[in-house]
mmCIF file of C-alpha atoms in Angstrom:
data_model
loop_
_atom_site.group_PDB
_atom_site.id
_atom_site.type_symbol
_atom_site.label_atom_id
_atom_site.label_comp_id
_atom_site.label_asym_id
_atom_site.label_seq_id
_atom_site.Cartn_x
_atom_site.Cartn_y
_atom_site.Cartn_z
ATOM 1 C CA UNK A 13 -98.600 -168.238 6.966
ATOM 2 C CA UNK A 14 -96.823 -166.465 10.484
ATOM 3 C CA UNK A 15 -94.231 -164.098 10.794
ATOM 4 C CA UNK A 16 -91.781 -166.563 11.697
ATOM 5 C CA UNK A 17 -92.241 -168.329 9.237
ATOM 6 C CA UNK A 18 -91.913 -165.471 6.334
ATOM 7 C CA UNK A 19 -88.611 -165.075 8.267
ATOM 8 C CA UNK A 20 -87.158 -168.152 8.167
ATOM 9 C CA UNK A 21 -87.969 -168.662 4.402
ATOM 10 C CA UNK A 22 -86.772 -164.483 3.521
ATOM 11 C CA UNK A 23 -83.582 -165.460 5.793
ATOM 12 C CA UNK A 24 -82.838 -168.757 3.525
ATOM 13 C CA UNK A 25 -82.729 -166.865 0.795
ATOM 14 C CA UNK A 26 -80.934 -163.781 2.123
ATOM 15 C CA UNK A 27 -78.045 -165.631 3.820
ATOM 16 C CA UNK A 28 -76.407 -166.862 0.820
ATOM 17 C CA UNK A 29 -76.597 -163.746 -1.116
ATOM 18 C CA UNK A 30 -75.185 -161.729 1.647
ATOM 19 C CA UNK A 31 -71.996 -163.383 1.944
ATOM 20 C CA UNK A 32 -72.443 -162.980 -1.997
ATOM 21 C CA UNK A 33 -72.829 -159.258 -2.048
ATOM 22 C CA UNK A 34 -70.164 -158.797 0.589
ATOM 23 C CA UNK A 35 -67.914 -161.237 -1.506
ATOM 24 C CA UNK A 36 -68.078 -158.941 -4.279
ATOM 25 C CA UNK A 37 -67.539 -155.698 -2.074
ATOM 26 C CA UNK A 38 -64.248 -156.914 -0.149
ATOM 27 C CA UNK A 39 -62.751 -159.324 -2.668
ATOM 28 C CA UNK A 40 -63.680 -157.854 -6.194
ATOM 29 C CA UNK A 41 -62.641 -154.132 -5.321
ATOM 30 C CA UNK A 42 -65.589 -151.409 -4.412
ATOM 31 C CA UNK A 43 -65.436 -147.525 -4.903
ATOM 32 C CA UNK A 44 -66.307 -146.101 -1.798
ATOM 33 C CA UNK A 45 -67.150 -148.003 1.778
ATOM 34 C CA UNK A 46 -70.591 -145.550 1.345
ATOM 35 C CA UNK A 47 -71.661 -147.079 -1.476
ATOM 36 C CA UNK A 48 -70.969 -150.439 0.158
ATOM 37 C CA UNK A 49 -73.569 -149.441 2.638
ATOM 38 C CA UNK A 50 -75.923 -148.042 0.670
ATOM 39 C CA UNK A 51 -75.724 -151.563 -1.879
ATOM 40 C CA UNK A 52 -76.594 -153.346 1.263
ATOM 41 C CA UNK A 53 -79.006 -151.149 2.817
ATOM 42 C CA UNK A 54 -81.100 -151.772 -0.937
ATOM 43 C CA UNK A 55 -80.772 -155.166 -0.759
ATOM 44 C CA UNK A 56 -81.278 -155.889 2.670
ATOM 45 C CA UNK A 57 -85.039 -153.344 1.761
ATOM 46 C CA UNK A 58 -85.908 -155.116 -1.580
ATOM 47 C CA UNK A 59 -85.338 -158.296 0.514
ATOM 48 C CA UNK A 60 -87.794 -157.411 3.002
ATOM 49 C CA UNK A 61 -90.383 -156.586 0.760
ATOM 50 C CA UNK A 62 -90.903 -157.760 -2.765
ATOM 51 C CA UNK A 63 -90.032 -161.740 -1.582
ATOM 52 C CA UNK A 64 -91.759 -161.579 1.058
ATOM 53 C CA UNK A 65 -95.061 -159.683 -0.312
ATOM 54 C CA UNK A 66 -94.462 -162.631 -3.245
ATOM 55 C CA UNK A 67 -94.582 -165.381 -1.064
ATOM 56 C CA UNK A 68 -97.880 -164.568 0.558
ATOM 57 C CA UNK A 69 -99.441 -164.055 -3.017
ATOM 58 C CA UNK A 70 -98.341 -166.785 -4.298
ATOM 59 C CA UNK A 71 -96.980 -169.230 -1.726
ATOM 60 C CA UNK A 72 -93.734 -170.642 -0.761
ATOM 61 C CA UNK A 73 -93.976 -174.082 -2.862
ATOM 62 C CA UNK A 74 -95.089 -171.418 -6.359
ATOM 63 C CA UNK A 75 -92.230 -169.076 -5.103
ATOM 64 C CA UNK A 76 -89.297 -171.815 -4.988
ATOM 65 C CA UNK A 77 -89.927 -171.740 -8.849
ATOM 66 C CA UNK A 78 -88.734 -168.128 -9.453
ATOM 67 C CA UNK A 79 -86.713 -167.781 -6.355
ATOM 68 C CA UNK A 80 -83.298 -167.681 -8.269
ATOM 69 C CA UNK A 81 -84.650 -164.713 -10.689
ATOM 70 C CA UNK A 82 -86.061 -162.684 -7.843
ATOM 71 C CA UNK A 83 -83.072 -163.122 -5.559
ATOM 72 C CA UNK A 84 -80.489 -162.765 -8.700
ATOM 73 C CA UNK A 85 -82.565 -159.240 -9.431
ATOM 74 C CA UNK A 86 -81.843 -158.085 -6.151
ATOM 75 C CA UNK A 87 -78.577 -158.911 -6.081
ATOM 76 C CA UNK A 88 -77.837 -156.181 -8.965
ATOM 77 C CA UNK A 89 -77.450 -153.543 -5.712
ATOM 78 C CA UNK A 90 -73.587 -154.566 -6.294
ATOM 79 C CA UNK A 91 -74.261 -152.184 -9.273
ATOM 80 C CA UNK A 92 -74.283 -149.260 -6.734
ATOM 81 C CA UNK A 93 -70.920 -149.553 -6.042
ATOM 82 C CA UNK A 94 -68.884 -151.587 -8.293
ATOM 83 C CA UNK A 95 -65.377 -151.192 -10.107
ATOM 84 C CA UNK A 96 -66.282 -153.020 -13.240
ATOM 85 C CA UNK A 97 -68.647 -152.164 -16.250
ATOM 86 C CA UNK A 98 -72.043 -153.430 -16.002
ATOM 87 C CA UNK A 99 -71.424 -156.481 -17.820
ATOM 88 C CA UNK A 100 -68.187 -157.794 -15.980
ATOM 89 C CA UNK A 101 -69.915 -157.412 -12.940
ATOM 90 C CA UNK A 102 -73.253 -159.433 -13.745
ATOM 91 C CA UNK A 103 -70.650 -162.543 -15.272
ATOM 92 C CA UNK A 104 -68.746 -162.506 -11.877
ATOM 93 C CA UNK A 105 -71.506 -162.615 -10.172
ATOM 94 C CA UNK A 106 -72.940 -165.473 -12.005
ATOM 95 C CA UNK A 107 -69.949 -167.024 -11.119
ATOM 96 C CA UNK A 108 -70.670 -166.551 -7.768
ATOM 97 C CA UNK A 109 -73.794 -167.484 -7.948
ATOM 98 C CA UNK A 110 -72.694 -170.633 -9.281
ATOM 99 C CA UNK A 111 -71.560 -171.861 -6.152
ATOM 100 C CA UNK A 112 -73.875 -170.555 -3.700
ATOM 101 C CA UNK A 113 -76.734 -171.903 -5.811
ATOM 102 C CA UNK A 114 -73.928 -175.633 -5.599
ATOM 103 C CA UNK A 115 -74.373 -175.002 -1.712
ATOM 104 C CA UNK A 116 -77.975 -174.583 -1.641
ATOM 105 C CA UNK A 117 -78.587 -177.881 -3.476
ATOM 106 C CA UNK A 118 -76.228 -179.593 -1.318
ATOM 107 C CA UNK A 119 -78.210 -178.377 2.040
ATOM 108 C CA UNK A 120 -81.271 -178.481 1.009
ATOM 109 C CA UNK A 121 -81.073 -182.289 -0.255
ATOM 110 C CA UNK A 122 -79.432 -183.068 2.803
ATOM 111 C CA UNK A 123 -82.807 -181.389 5.081
ATOM 112 C CA UNK A 124 -84.758 -183.202 2.570
ATOM 113 C CA UNK A 125 -82.840 -186.709 3.529
ATOM 114 C CA UNK A 126 -82.341 -186.232 7.359
ATOM 115 C CA UNK A 127 -85.562 -184.365 7.937
ATOM 116 C CA UNK A 128 -83.910 -181.153 9.318
ATOM 117 C CA UNK A 129 -86.083 -178.158 10.403
ATOM 118 C CA UNK A 130 -85.860 -174.509 8.427
ATOM 119 C CA UNK A 131 -84.366 -173.883 11.311
ATOM 120 C CA UNK A 132 -81.091 -175.623 11.738
ATOM 121 C CA UNK A 133 -80.647 -175.459 7.504
ATOM 122 C CA UNK A 134 -80.520 -171.830 8.294
ATOM 123 C CA UNK A 135 -78.048 -172.224 10.526
ATOM 124 C CA UNK A 136 -76.338 -174.453 8.168
ATOM 125 C CA UNK A 137 -76.159 -171.845 5.467
ATOM 126 C CA UNK A 138 -74.833 -169.264 7.873
ATOM 127 C CA UNK A 139 -72.257 -171.898 8.907
ATOM 128 C CA UNK A 140 -71.406 -173.416 5.326
ATOM 129 C CA UNK A 141 -71.474 -169.585 3.575
ATOM 130 C CA UNK A 142 -69.340 -167.916 5.822
ATOM 131 C CA UNK A 143 -66.749 -170.843 5.612
ATOM 132 C CA UNK A 144 -66.983 -170.625 1.563
ATOM 133 C CA UNK A 145 -66.992 -167.135 2.087
ATOM 134 C CA UNK A 146 -63.327 -167.591 3.910
ATOM 135 C CA UNK A 147 -62.156 -169.880 1.752
ATOM 136 C CA UNK A 148 -63.884 -167.148 -1.563
ATOM 137 C CA UNK A 149 -61.618 -164.360 -0.420
ATOM 138 C CA UNK A 150 -58.499 -166.083 0.399
ATOM 139 C CA UNK A 151 -58.372 -168.242 -2.281
ATOM 140 C CA UNK A 152 -60.316 -167.115 -5.644
ATOM 141 C CA UNK A 153 -60.294 -163.124 -5.014
ATOM 142 C CA UNK A 154 -57.092 -162.738 -6.913
ATOM 143 C CA UNK A 155 -57.945 -165.380 -9.451
ATOM 144 C CA UNK A 156 -61.707 -163.386 -10.695
ATOM 145 C CA UNK A 157 -60.223 -160.065 -10.700
ATOM 146 C CA UNK A 158 -57.016 -161.649 -12.401
ATOM 147 C CA UNK A 159 -59.476 -162.655 -14.839
ATOM 148 C CA UNK A 160 -61.791 -160.190 -15.511
ATOM 149 C CA UNK A 161 -58.764 -157.575 -16.142
ATOM 150 C CA UNK A 162 -56.994 -159.709 -18.806
ATOM 151 C CA UNK A 163 -60.247 -160.135 -20.845
ATOM 152 C CA UNK A 164 -59.947 -159.088 -24.494
ATOM 153 C CA UNK A 165 -62.820 -156.716 -25.507
ATOM 154 C CA UNK A 166 -66.252 -157.645 -24.989
ATOM 155 C CA UNK A 167 -67.509 -159.640 -22.283
ATOM 156 C CA UNK A 168 -70.794 -160.421 -23.632
ATOM 157 C CA UNK A 169 -70.043 -164.512 -24.881
ATOM 158 C CA UNK A 170 -68.982 -165.004 -21.135
ATOM 159 C CA UNK A 171 -71.736 -163.321 -20.056
ATOM 160 C CA UNK A 172 -74.114 -165.077 -22.644
ATOM 161 C CA UNK A 173 -73.095 -168.558 -21.230
ATOM 162 C CA UNK A 174 -73.153 -167.380 -17.271
ATOM 163 C CA UNK A 175 -76.953 -166.617 -18.456
ATOM 164 C CA UNK A 176 -77.603 -169.907 -20.259
ATOM 165 C CA UNK A 177 -76.721 -171.811 -16.977
ATOM 166 C CA UNK A 178 -78.295 -169.438 -14.657
ATOM 167 C CA UNK A 179 -81.460 -170.263 -16.843
ATOM 168 C CA UNK A 180 -81.173 -174.281 -17.399
ATOM 169 C CA UNK A 181 -80.286 -174.617 -13.912
ATOM 170 C CA UNK A 182 -83.476 -173.017 -13.134
ATOM 171 C CA UNK A 183 -85.614 -174.621 -15.468
ATOM 172 C CA UNK A 184 -84.547 -178.287 -14.307
ATOM 173 C CA UNK A 185 -86.394 -178.425 -11.098
ATOM 174 C CA UNK A 186 -89.603 -176.776 -12.667
ATOM 175 C CA UNK A 187 -89.837 -178.085 -16.558
ATOM 176 C CA UNK A 188 -91.902 -180.618 -16.907
ATOM 177 C CA UNK A 189 -94.151 -179.486 -14.133
ATOM 178 C CA UNK A 190 -93.620 -180.924 -10.403
ATOM 179 C CA UNK A 191 -90.320 -182.205 -11.945
ATOM 180 C CA UNK A 192 -87.871 -181.929 -8.829
ATOM 181 C CA UNK A 193 -91.037 -183.437 -6.662
ATOM 182 C CA UNK A 194 -91.261 -186.326 -8.989
ATOM 183 C CA UNK A 195 -87.453 -186.925 -9.688
ATOM 184 C CA UNK A 196 -85.622 -185.209 -6.920
ATOM 185 C CA UNK A 197 -82.207 -187.032 -7.014
ATOM 186 C CA UNK A 198 -81.992 -186.709 -10.737
ATOM 187 C CA UNK A 199 -83.086 -182.955 -10.633
ATOM 188 C CA UNK A 200 -80.451 -182.685 -8.011
ATOM 189 C CA UNK A 201 -77.386 -184.522 -9.520
ATOM 190 C CA UNK A 202 -78.229 -182.259 -13.004
ATOM 191 C CA UNK A 203 -78.419 -178.817 -11.333
ATOM 192 C CA UNK A 204 -74.565 -179.818 -9.990
ATOM 193 C CA UNK A 205 -73.953 -181.363 -12.586
ATOM 194 C CA UNK A 206 -73.726 -178.384 -14.821
ATOM 195 C CA UNK A 207 -72.776 -175.820 -12.466
ATOM 196 C CA UNK A 208 -69.979 -177.684 -11.821
ATOM 197 C CA UNK A 209 -68.758 -177.998 -15.368
ATOM 198 C CA UNK A 210 -69.319 -174.615 -15.151
ATOM 199 C CA UNK A 211 -67.164 -173.842 -12.895
ATOM 200 C CA UNK A 212 -64.659 -176.202 -14.422
ATOM 201 C CA UNK A 213 -65.219 -173.938 -17.537
ATOM 202 C CA UNK A 214 -64.595 -171.031 -15.995
ATOM 203 C CA UNK A 215 -61.049 -172.023 -14.237
ATOM 204 C CA UNK A 216 -59.827 -173.162 -17.885
ATOM 205 C CA UNK A 217 -61.020 -169.816 -18.889
ATOM 206 C CA UNK A 218 -58.268 -168.705 -15.896
ATOM 207 C CA UNK A 219 -55.625 -170.890 -16.614
ATOM 208 C CA UNK A 220 -55.772 -170.027 -20.232
ATOM 209 C CA UNK A 221 -55.556 -166.073 -19.724
ATOM 210 C CA UNK A 222 -52.672 -166.506 -16.701
ATOM 211 C CA UNK A 223 -50.684 -168.204 -19.755
ATOM 212 C CA UNK A 224 -50.929 -166.189 -22.149
ATOM 213 C CA UNK A 225 -50.021 -162.907 -20.329
ATOM 214 C CA UNK A 226 -46.972 -165.047 -18.681
ATOM 215 C CA UNK A 227 -46.075 -165.925 -21.844
ATOM 216 C CA UNK A 228 -46.827 -162.306 -23.334
ATOM 217 C CA UNK A 229 -44.568 -161.281 -20.184
ATOM 218 C CA UNK A 230 -41.978 -164.202 -20.844
ATOM 219 C CA UNK A 231 -41.405 -162.277 -24.659
ATOM 220 C CA UNK A 232 -40.972 -159.139 -23.196
ATOM 221 C CA UNK A 233 -38.256 -160.541 -21.407
ATOM 222 C CA UNK A 234 -36.977 -162.405 -24.492
ATOM 223 C CA UNK A 235 -36.530 -159.449 -26.641
ATOM 224 C CA UNK A 236 -35.418 -156.962 -23.883
ATOM 225 C CA UNK A 237 -32.268 -159.903 -23.370
ATOM 226 C CA UNK A 238 -32.086 -159.858 -27.004
ATOM 227 C CA UNK A 239 -32.119 -155.791 -27.729
ATOM 228 C CA UNK A 240 -29.211 -155.522 -24.369
ATOM 229 C CA UNK A 241 -27.465 -158.533 -25.884
ATOM 230 C CA UNK A 242 -27.994 -156.765 -29.436
ATOM 231 C CA UNK A 243 -26.451 -153.134 -27.658
ATOM 232 C CA UNK A 244 -23.339 -155.155 -26.213
ATOM 233 C CA UNK A 245 -22.486 -156.636 -29.035
ATOM 234 C CA UNK A 246 -22.566 -153.163 -30.696
ATOM 235 C CA UNK A 247 -20.947 -152.153 -28.200
ATOM 236 C CA UNK A 248 -18.058 -154.639 -28.160
ATOM 237 C CA UNK A 249 -17.697 -154.014 -31.874
ATOM 238 C CA UNK A 250 -17.413 -150.213 -32.042
ATOM 239 C CA UNK A 251 -14.679 -151.015 -28.509
ATOM 240 C CA UNK A 252 -12.592 -153.248 -30.824
ATOM 241 C CA UNK A 253 -12.970 -150.696 -33.295
ATOM 242 C CA UNK A 254 -11.879 -148.377 -31.211
ATOM 243 C CA UNK A 255 -9.081 -150.251 -30.050
ATOM 244 C CA UNK A 256 -8.046 -151.128 -33.136
ATOM 245 C CA UNK A 257 -7.727 -147.763 -34.225
ATOM 246 C CA UNK A 258 -5.699 -146.397 -30.767
ATOM 247 C CA UNK A 259 -2.430 -146.461 -32.288
ATOM 248 C CA UNK A 260 -3.504 -144.583 -35.677
ATOM 249 C CA UNK A 261 -5.172 -142.154 -33.027
ATOM 250 C CA UNK A 262 -1.924 -141.943 -31.650
ATOM 251 C CA UNK A 263 0.175 -141.385 -33.726
ATOM 252 C CA UNK A 264 -1.930 -138.672 -35.368
ATOM 253 C CA UNK A 265 -1.866 -137.000 -31.551
ATOM 254 C CA UNK A 266 2.058 -137.227 -31.496
ATOM 255 C CA UNK A 267 2.816 -135.736 -34.884
ATOM 256 C CA UNK A 268 0.818 -132.713 -33.813
ATOM 257 C CA UNK A 269 2.657 -132.099 -30.543
ATOM 258 C CA UNK A 270 5.954 -132.836 -32.383
ATOM 259 C CA UNK A 271 4.868 -130.297 -34.636
ATOM 260 C CA UNK A 272 3.815 -127.612 -31.998
ATOM 261 C CA UNK A 273 0.010 -127.463 -32.873
ATOM 262 C CA UNK A 274 -1.302 -127.885 -29.215
ATOM 263 C CA UNK A 275 -4.739 -125.976 -30.569
ATOM 264 C CA UNK A 276 -5.149 -128.806 -33.205
ATOM 265 C CA UNK A 277 -4.103 -131.331 -30.728
ATOM 266 C CA UNK A 278 -6.606 -130.497 -27.856
ATOM 267 C CA UNK A 279 -9.563 -130.121 -30.625
ATOM 268 C CA UNK A 280 -8.517 -133.528 -32.350
ATOM 269 C CA UNK A 281 -8.551 -134.806 -29.013
ATOM 270 C CA UNK A 282 -12.384 -134.016 -28.083
ATOM 271 C CA UNK A 283 -12.928 -134.882 -31.445
ATOM 272 C CA UNK A 284 -12.104 -138.157 -30.369
ATOM 273 C CA UNK A 285 -14.110 -137.871 -26.815
ATOM 274 C CA UNK A 286 -17.084 -136.915 -28.341
ATOM 275 C CA UNK A 287 -16.664 -140.137 -30.883
ATOM 276 C CA UNK A 288 -15.839 -142.588 -28.411
ATOM 277 C CA UNK A 289 -18.701 -141.833 -25.459
ATOM 278 C CA UNK A 290 -21.163 -142.072 -28.582
ATOM 279 C CA UNK A 291 -20.126 -145.130 -28.597
ATOM 280 C CA UNK A 292 -20.421 -146.497 -24.883
ATOM 281 C CA UNK A 293 -24.614 -148.009 -23.692
ATOM 282 C CA UNK A 294 -26.667 -145.434 -22.708
ATOM 283 C CA UNK A 295 -27.352 -145.265 -18.722
ATOM 284 C CA UNK A 296 -30.445 -143.904 -17.746
ATOM 285 C CA UNK A 297 -29.894 -145.041 -13.591
ATOM 286 C CA UNK A 298 -28.797 -147.307 -11.735
ATOM 287 C CA UNK A 299 -31.269 -149.986 -12.460
ATOM 288 C CA UNK A 300 -30.265 -152.071 -15.402
ATOM 289 C CA UNK A 301 -33.367 -153.621 -16.563
ATOM 290 C CA UNK A 302 -34.625 -149.526 -16.253
ATOM 291 C CA UNK A 303 -31.805 -149.059 -18.543
ATOM 292 C CA UNK A 304 -32.562 -151.576 -21.314
ATOM 293 C CA UNK A 305 -36.191 -150.764 -21.687
ATOM 294 C CA UNK A 306 -35.541 -146.854 -21.543
ATOM 295 C CA UNK A 307 -32.765 -147.804 -24.584
ATOM 296 C CA UNK A 308 -35.298 -150.256 -26.295
ATOM 297 C CA UNK A 309 -38.012 -147.628 -26.800
ATOM 298 C CA UNK A 310 -35.123 -144.373 -26.984
ATOM 299 C CA UNK A 311 -34.025 -146.190 -30.210
ATOM 300 C CA UNK A 312 -37.873 -147.033 -31.843
ATOM 301 C CA UNK A 313 -38.614 -143.202 -30.402
ATOM 302 C CA UNK A 314 -35.469 -141.952 -32.287
ATOM 303 C CA UNK A 315 -36.345 -144.284 -35.361
ATOM 304 C CA UNK A 316 -39.784 -142.669 -35.989
ATOM 305 C CA UNK A 317 -38.369 -139.155 -35.331
ATOM 306 C CA UNK A 318 -39.907 -139.261 -31.773
ATOM 307 C CA UNK A 319 -38.613 -137.101 -29.443
ATOM 308 C CA UNK A 320 -38.030 -138.505 -26.156
ATOM 309 C CA UNK A 321 -36.266 -137.719 -22.721
ATOM 310 C CA UNK A 322 -35.743 -139.235 -19.411
ATOM 311 C CA UNK A 323 -35.078 -138.519 -15.952
ATOM 312 C CA UNK A 324 -34.710 -141.132 -13.899
ATOM 313 C CA UNK A 325 -33.572 -140.931 -10.121
ATOM 314 C CA UNK A 326 -33.648 -144.613 -8.731
ATOM 315 C CA UNK A 327 -31.299 -147.544 -7.506
ATOM 316 C CA UNK A 328 -30.053 -150.312 -8.440
ATOM 317 C CA UNK A 329 -32.535 -151.993 -6.135
ATOM 318 C CA UNK A 330 -36.108 -150.642 -5.005
ATOM 319 C CA UNK A 331 -38.705 -153.343 -4.311
ATOM 320 C CA UNK A 332 -40.536 -153.935 -7.836
ATOM 321 C CA UNK A 333 -39.229 -157.834 -9.376
ATOM 322 C CA UNK A 334 -37.517 -157.323 -13.112
ATOM 323 C CA UNK A 335 -40.648 -158.514 -15.030
ATOM 324 C CA UNK A 336 -42.425 -156.206 -13.440
ATOM 325 C CA UNK A 337 -40.477 -153.558 -14.095
ATOM 326 C CA UNK A 338 -40.292 -154.177 -17.463
ATOM 327 C CA UNK A 339 -44.122 -154.811 -18.461
ATOM 328 C CA UNK A 340 -45.068 -151.876 -16.601
ATOM 329 C CA UNK A 341 -42.442 -149.507 -18.404
ATOM 330 C CA UNK A 342 -42.884 -151.374 -21.291
ATOM 331 C CA UNK A 343 -46.812 -151.103 -21.518
ATOM 332 C CA UNK A 344 -46.763 -147.557 -20.536
ATOM 333 C CA UNK A 345 -43.636 -146.444 -23.229
ATOM 334 C CA UNK A 346 -45.554 -148.718 -25.740
ATOM 335 C CA UNK A 347 -49.404 -147.244 -26.092
ATOM 336 C CA UNK A 348 -47.077 -143.324 -25.941
ATOM 337 C CA UNK A 349 -45.490 -144.576 -28.539
ATOM 338 C CA UNK A 350 -48.446 -146.021 -30.365
ATOM 339 C CA UNK A 351 -50.428 -142.657 -30.181
ATOM 340 C CA UNK A 352 -47.082 -140.550 -31.141
ATOM 341 C CA UNK A 353 -46.476 -142.398 -34.265
ATOM 342 C CA UNK A 354 -50.064 -141.180 -35.556
ATOM 343 C CA UNK A 355 -48.531 -137.395 -36.483
ATOM 344 C CA UNK A 356 -44.282 -138.001 -36.919
ATOM 345 C CA UNK A 357 -44.489 -134.776 -38.904
ATOM 346 C CA UNK A 358 -45.700 -132.682 -35.711
ATOM 347 C CA UNK A 359 -43.327 -132.939 -33.550
ATOM 348 C CA UNK A 360 -44.363 -135.666 -31.695
ATOM 349 C CA UNK A 361 -42.644 -136.134 -27.509
ATOM 350 C CA UNK A 362 -42.017 -138.947 -25.108
ATOM 351 C CA UNK A 363 -41.605 -137.518 -21.424
ATOM 352 C CA UNK A 364 -40.617 -140.136 -18.679
ATOM 353 C CA UNK A 365 -39.124 -139.147 -14.666
ATOM 354 C CA UNK A 366 -39.205 -141.728 -12.492
ATOM 355 C CA UNK A 367 -38.055 -141.261 -8.786
ATOM 356 C CA UNK A 368 -37.750 -143.393 -5.198
ATOM 357 C CA UNK A 369 -38.970 -140.590 -2.966
ATOM 358 C CA UNK A 370 -40.497 -141.473 1.140
ATOM 359 C CA UNK A 371 -40.486 -145.451 -0.129
ATOM 360 C CA UNK A 372 -42.418 -144.717 -3.046
ATOM 361 C CA UNK A 373 -42.338 -145.369 -6.693
ATOM 362 C CA UNK A 374 -43.606 -142.035 -8.561
ATOM 363 C CA UNK A 375 -43.478 -142.597 -12.294
ATOM 364 C CA UNK A 376 -45.513 -139.855 -14.571
ATOM 365 C CA UNK A 377 -45.283 -139.920 -18.833
ATOM 366 C CA UNK A 378 -46.767 -137.712 -20.863
ATOM 367 C CA UNK A 379 -46.425 -137.979 -24.537
ATOM 368 C CA UNK A 380 -48.236 -136.210 -27.438
ATOM 369 C CA UNK A 381 -51.980 -136.902 -28.041
ATOM 370 C CA UNK A 382 -53.931 -137.340 -31.794
ATOM 371 C CA UNK A 383 -56.804 -138.752 -31.353
ATOM 372 C CA UNK A 384 -59.590 -138.076 -28.475
ATOM 373 C CA UNK A 385 -59.574 -140.588 -25.776
ATOM 374 C CA UNK A 386 -62.318 -142.343 -24.368
ATOM 375 C CA UNK A 387 -62.675 -143.368 -20.570
ATOM 376 C CA UNK A 388 -64.271 -146.074 -18.483
ATOM 377 C CA UNK A 389 -64.298 -145.608 -14.865
ATOM 378 C CA UNK A 390 -61.078 -143.578 -15.582
ATOM 379 C CA UNK A 391 -59.213 -145.916 -17.292
ATOM 380 C CA UNK A 392 -58.939 -145.136 -21.636
ATOM 381 C CA UNK A 393 -60.534 -147.200 -23.465
ATOM 382 C CA UNK A 394 -58.774 -148.973 -26.599
ATOM 383 C CA UNK A 395 -61.086 -148.519 -30.271
ATOM 384 C CA UNK A 396 -58.869 -151.931 -31.019
ATOM 385 C CA UNK A 397 -60.585 -154.932 -30.381
ATOM 386 C CA UNK A 398 -57.294 -156.484 -29.731
ATOM 387 C CA UNK A 399 -56.332 -153.460 -27.505
ATOM 388 C CA UNK A 400 -56.377 -152.376 -24.302
ATOM 389 C CA UNK A 401 -54.900 -155.435 -22.739
ATOM 390 C CA UNK A 402 -51.465 -153.614 -21.750
ATOM 391 C CA UNK A 403 -53.304 -150.969 -19.942
ATOM 392 C CA UNK A 404 -54.623 -153.891 -18.095
ATOM 393 C CA UNK A 405 -51.843 -155.611 -17.426
ATOM 394 C CA UNK A 406 -50.556 -151.922 -16.411
ATOM 395 C CA UNK A 407 -53.408 -151.579 -13.631
ATOM 396 C CA UNK A 408 -52.770 -155.586 -12.684
ATOM 397 C CA UNK A 409 -49.285 -154.640 -11.516
ATOM 398 C CA UNK A 410 -50.031 -151.965 -9.912
ATOM 399 C CA UNK A 411 -53.171 -153.342 -7.609
ATOM 400 C CA UNK A 412 -50.231 -155.993 -6.444
ATOM 401 C CA UNK A 413 -48.666 -153.372 -4.390
ATOM 402 C CA UNK A 414 -51.763 -151.645 -3.701
ATOM 403 C CA UNK A 415 -50.221 -148.706 -5.658
ATOM 404 C CA UNK A 416 -52.763 -145.849 -7.485
ATOM 405 C CA UNK A 417 -52.714 -145.051 -11.305
ATOM 406 C CA UNK A 418 -54.592 -141.563 -12.756
ATOM 407 C CA UNK A 419 -55.212 -140.995 -16.632
ATOM 408 C CA UNK A 420 -55.593 -137.639 -17.994
ATOM 409 C CA UNK A 421 -55.597 -136.037 -21.151
ATOM 410 C CA UNK A 422 -56.377 -132.108 -22.055
ATOM 411 C CA UNK A 423 -55.995 -131.421 -26.044
ATOM 412 C CA UNK A 424 -53.055 -132.591 -26.642
ATOM 413 C CA UNK A 425 -51.235 -134.585 -24.418
ATOM 414 C CA UNK A 426 -51.885 -137.197 -22.327
ATOM 415 C CA UNK A 427 -50.338 -138.072 -19.329
ATOM 416 C CA UNK A 428 -49.828 -141.114 -16.592
ATOM 417 C CA UNK A 429 -49.139 -140.926 -13.460
ATOM 418 C CA UNK A 430 -48.496 -143.673 -10.747
ATOM 419 C CA UNK A 431 -47.424 -143.914 -6.939
ATOM 420 C CA UNK A 432 -46.322 -147.928 -5.864
ATOM 421 C CA UNK A 433 -45.796 -147.967 -2.195
ATOM 422 C CA UNK A 434 -42.628 -150.541 -1.601
ATOM 423 C CA UNK A 435 -43.208 -150.608 2.363
ATOM 424 C CA UNK A 436 -44.726 -153.975 2.566
ATOM 425 C CA UNK A 437 -41.970 -155.013 -0.498
ATOM 426 C CA UNK A 438 -38.295 -153.553 -0.114
#
């Protein structure tokens, strides 16, 4: 085998994988640019040595039987720069490999039917891989990222199915022996059918997660609305009662003034003013949604003997949509409330500050901490099998605005800090 032939064969496997790795990096996120460069270098070095050696030893025909396994191992170089756990990274990459497998199957069949040369196959691979990469970056990256962020608990069941599909698709052309050589159209059809069914399953998974998250936000919105309605009902009832009693207050005040008891009249007015202020709806800032959320959690904290304080300095409109504001603050405060509720006798507290500065939302929440926090990639991990969705929702909202979030803790305090730039949204 000539060097030219070997290079052609290696490029056949390398081109789709390079675009797939690029999609992982620039579509789904990476840690640093340096790690991305290192990941690409490791993959290219691997592809220049391992497949070439195996092709020379086994022959190209035999190598194609194990080529998918060899290439997927090389693709693990994405672990160098991934922002996800190992399991979630492999799960996402196997979804991508399904698309590249479909592309390779179709183009190989086109080459066989039309009698095209391998160099022409490389040209087709380059053109269609670039086209699929463009489509993926534009239309698939956000849904995949969204789905990965919302997957609850362990990713093992999803990963197991992905691995099973990978194994089946790669067994079809080689088992039984010479299966593809004897039944090329049947094998091609079966491989395409299985991969397409798997991608339909992934789409349905994404659609269901999206629906569940949408309904969860709807429930939160309804809860906020119902709480605000209850607050207004209480406010109106108190106002009606105050108006009803106003003539009695006037009569008492007039009697004290007629008797010359000025100090008693002033004391009575001050006492009445305090009672009147207590019946008013508390206003933290000029934004109605923020007020609603903070009133809800202040009341909940008060019911559980948790100290609650909030310093908020934001305008009535500042760029975030009401459901996003409600979800972000609600999830942050819910996590803080859950932690503080564990030790109500130890004077737990929640302190919130939120302000608009240089067209950025600066948000910080501090709360008492009673249990150790486990972090993974800088993100707190819930010990509850059904927990963690609130944190994922927080991160999803922040990523929408290209914001930043940090979670830190000391021995007795947990701190969440968020910066959301509003330059492109306000």
